[in-house]
Backbone as a ProteinNet text record, in pm:
[ID]
protein_1_A
[PRIMARY]
XXXXXXXXXXXXXXXXXXXXXXXXXXXXXXXXXXXXXXXXXXXXXXXXXXXXXXXXXXXXXXXXXXXXXXXXXXXXXXXXXXXX
[TERTIARY]
-11227.2	-11296.7	-11261.3	-11207.4	-11172.3	-11076.7	-10984.9	-10892.4	-10966.6	-11071.9	-11150.8	-11217	-11265.2	-11326.3	-11224.9	-11105.6	-11000.7	-10965.6	-10951.2	-10918.7	-11028.6	-11153.9	-11266.6	-11264.5	-11237	-11231.9	-11116.9	-11004.2	-10891.9	-10930.6	-11001.1	-11042.5	-11139.6	-11233.1	-11326.1	-11250.5	-11149.1	-11069.2	-10990.5	-10928.4	-10852.1	-10943.3	-11058.8	-11153.7	-11196.1	-11228.8	-11271.3	-11162.6	-11039.6	-10927.4	-10905.8	-10911.7	-10885.2	-10996	-11120.3	-11230	-11212.7	-11187	-11167.6	-11045.5	-10935.5	-10813.4	-10829.9	-10885.5	-10906.1	-11007.2	-11106.7	-11204.5	-11134	-11046.2	-10971.9	-10874.1	-10806.3	-10714.8	-10788.8	-10912.1	-10994.1	-11070.9	-11041.3	-11106.9	-11258.4	-11309.6	-11453.9	-11506.4	-11621.2	-11692.1	-11766.6	-11818.1	-11900.3	-12021.3	-12077.6	-12195	-12160.9	-12045.6	-12004	-11977.8	-11911	-11887.4	-12019.5	-12113	-12245.2	-12312.5	-12303.9	-12366	-12301.2	-12169	-12096.9	-12126.7	-12130.6	-12145.5	-12290.4	-12383.6	-12523.5	-12559.7	-12468.4	-12493.8	-12539	-12601.4	-12646.8	-12529.2	-12530.8	-12423.1	-12404.1	-12512.9	-12499.9	-12436.2	-12455.7	-12392.2	-12240.7	-12196.9	-12053.3	-11995	-12063	-12017	-12007.5	-12104.1	-12102.1	-11990.9	-11955.1	-11839.8	-11713.1	-11699.8	-11580.6	-11571.3	-11682.5	-11682.8	-11678.8	-11661.2	-11651.3	-11780.8	-11893.2	-12022.9	-12095	-12040.6	-12108.6	-12030.7	-12104.6	-12049	-12080.9	-11979.7	-11996.9	-11998.6	-12090.9	-12098.6	-11993.3	-11968.5	-11873.7	-11918.9	-12046.7	-12094.5	-12074.1	-12091	-12067	-11918.8	-11832.6	-11688	-11650.4	-11707.9	-11680.2	-11727	-11846	-11900.4	-11809.3	-11767.9	-11680.3	-11545.3	-11487.9	-11358.5	-11366.8	-11470.5	-11486.3	-11503.1	-11585.6	-11611.1	-11485.3	-11396.3	-11273.7	-11153	-11176.5	-11069.6	-10958	-10998.2	-10900.8	-10957.3	-10897	-10943.1	-10987.6	-11064.5	-11109.6	-10990.2	-10890.4	-10777	-10707.6	-10699	-10634.8	-10718.8	-10850	-10935.6	-10922.8	-10881.2	-10880.4	-10742.7	-10640.3	-10505.8	-10441.8	-10361.4	-10287.8	-10187.9	-10130.1	-10032	-10094.8	-10222.8	-10288.8	-10272.2	-10296.7	-10287	-10141.7	-10053.8	-9912.3	-9854	-9889.9	-9840.5	-9891	-10013.5	-10070.6	-9997.6	-9960.3	-9898.2	-9751.4	-9695.5	-9561.8	-9457.8
2763.2	2832.9	2781	2660.4	2613	2705.9	2772.2	2864.4	2976.6	3027.3	3134.1	3084.2	2960.4	2903.3	2890	2845.9	2831.3	2967.6	3065.5	3200.4	3255	3233.2	3280.1	3216.1	3085.9	3016.7	3068.4	3099.4	3157	3290.7	3373.3	3504.1	3488	3394.2	3369.9	3326.7	3243.3	3197.4	3312.5	3393.3	3508.3	3605.2	3634.1	3725.1	3670	3542.8	3481.1	3493.6	3461.3	3470.1	3613.6	3707.4	3846.6	3908.7	3877.7	3931	3881.9	3753.9	3698.6	3762.4	3773.9	3829.8	3976.3	4056.7	4198.4	4214.7	4128	4133.1	4105.7	4006.4	3974.7	4085.4	4142.5	4253.9	4369.8	4392.4	4501.2	4459	4337.8	4284.4	4288.7	4244.6	4244.7	4102.4	4079.5	3953.7	3965.8	3855.7	3862.4	3951.8	3942.9	4024.3	4173.5	4209	4349.5	4400.8	4319.9	4359.6	4376.1	4287.8	4298	4429.4	4465.2	4589.5	4711.6	4712.9	4825.7	4837.3	4723.8	4723.4	4730.5	4695.9	4690.6	4560.7	4464.9	4332.9	4238.5	4129	4032.7	3946.8	3906.3	3825.1	3694.7	3633.8	3509	3532.9	3652.8	3688	3695.1	3761	3770.3	3629.2	3543.8	3406	3331.5	3352.1	3281.5	3333.2	3461.2	3514.1	3446.2	3437.5	3376.5	3226.8	3162.8	3020.3	2998.7	3104.1	3098.1	3052.4	3083.4	3041.2	3152	3271.4	3385.8	3438.7	3481.4	3561.6	3705.9	3780.8	3914.5	4018	4112.5	4219.5	4326.3	4410.2	4519.4	4612.5	4643.2	4733.3	4670.8	4540.5	4474.3	4473.9	4456.6	4465.3	4601.8	4706.1	4842.3	4859.1	4811.1	4818.7	4744.4	4623.2	4545.5	4613.8	4664.7	4732	4851.4	4932.8	5048.2	5003.8	4903.1	4855.2	4794.5	4740.9	4677.7	4771.4	4897.2	4998.2	4958.6	4912.7	4875.1	4911.9	4861.3	4891.7	4763.3	4779.6	4664.4	4586.6	4652.4	4574.4	4491.3	4544.5	4468.6	4348.6	4358.8	4244.1	4133.5	4169.7	4073.9	4019.4	4055.1	4005.5	3946.4	3845.9	3786.3	3886.4	3968.1	4066.4	4177.5	4203.6	4312.2	4301.6	4187	4167.1	4165.3	4104.2	4099.3	4239.6	4325.6	4462.9	4539.4	4513.8	4581.2	4541.5	4414.3	4364.9	4404.7	4450.1	4503.3	4399.4
-8183	-8076.1	-7936.9	-7921.8	-7788.2	-7714.1	-7785.5	-7720.4	-7649.5	-7711.8	-7650.1	-7522.2	-7521.6	-7402.2	-7289.2	-7321.9	-7221.3	-7164.1	-7248.6	-7204.4	-7113.7	-7150.6	-7071	-6933.2	-6927.7	-6798.9	-6714.3	-6776.6	-6703.6	-6641.8	-6716.5	-6666.2	-6549.5	-6559.9	-6448.7	-6323.4	-6341.6	-6227.8	-6166.3	-6250.3	-6202	-6128	-6185.6	-6121	-5985.3	-5979.5	-5853.5	-5746.9	-5784.5	-5690.5	-5644.2	-5738.2	-5703.6	-5619.6	-5648.6	-5566.4	-5423	-5406.2	-5271.6	-5204	-5276.8	-5218.1	-5180	-5270.8	-5238.7	-5125.5	-5120.9	-5011.7	-4879.1	-4876.9	-4755	-4717.5	-4816	-4790	-4724.2	-4768	-4713.1	-4587.3	-4538.1	-4417.4	-4427.3	-4542.1	-4564.9	-4573.8	-4514.9	-4536.8	-4669.5	-4718.8	-4839.9	-4815.2	-4697.3	-4665.3	-4664	-4607.9	-4605.9	-4746.9	-4829.1	-4968	-5041.2	-5015	-5077.6	-5039.3	-4912.9	-4866.3	-4931.5	-4937.9	-4997.5	-5146.8	-5214.7	-5360.7	-5407.6	-5319.6	-5360.7	-5431.3	-5429.3	-5486.9	-5375.6	-5411.5	-5311.5	-5264.9	-5138.9	-5083.7	-5161.9	-5203.8	-5279.5	-5416.4	-5471.1	-5598.3	-5579.2	-5470.9	-5441.2	-5428.7	-5355.3	-5338.8	-5470.3	-5556.3	-5685.2	-5776.1	-5763.7	-5838.5	-5787.5	-5656.1	-5596.8	-5626	-5655.9	-5691.7	-5843.3	-5918.8	-6065.9	-6130.6	-6069.4	-6121.5	-6198.3	-6200.2	-6263.1	-6381.9	-6483.2	-6591.2	-6554.9	-6522	-6467	-6578.9	-6570.8	-6670.3	-6641.3	-6739.1	-6721.4	-6609.7	-6604	-6498.4	-6360.3	-6347.9	-6219.7	-6185.7	-6285.2	-6261.5	-6205.9	-6262.1	-6215.5	-6071.5	-6041.4	-5905.1	-5807.4	-5843	-5755.5	-5736	-5843.8	-5833.8	-5738.8	-5753	-5663.2	-5518.8	-5496.1	-5360.2	-5297	-5379.4	-5330.8	-5336.4	-5369.8	-5376.3	-5472.5	-5589.8	-5692	-5828.9	-5934.6	-6070.2	-6140.2	-6245.9	-6324.2	-6380.4	-6441.8	-6493	-6384.9	-6264.4	-6156.6	-6114.5	-6126.2	-6094.3	-6198.5	-6319.7	-6430.2	-6465.4	-6388.2	-6417.7	-6293	-6314.4	-6201.7	-6145.2	-6228.6	-6184.2	-6101.2	-6120.1	-6048.5	-5899.1	-5843.3	-5699.3	-5654.4	-5732	-5696.1	-5688.7	-5783.4	-5783.3	-5661.9	-5618.1	-5501.4	-5375.2	-5365	-5243.5	-5234.2	-5346.3	-5346.8	-5356.5
[MASK]
++++++++++++++++++++++++++++++++++++++++++++++++++++++++++++++++++++++++++++++++++++

């Protein structure tokens, strides 16, 4: 089971990096992203600090607010492909 834990931690790290990167690409503060998504600003911060286990519905909300897709939020290649 340790492999599953490592994989889960990798996904949390990738999600945190991508949320922050897409937020910056869209010139949004955490507060602005919170307002657009309907999530609390501290929740956005905790996602970016890898402190949250995010639900599928929250992933969808974040992806829409960041003008991207859920798969792109969850893969390292997602952001690289966007930047060209």
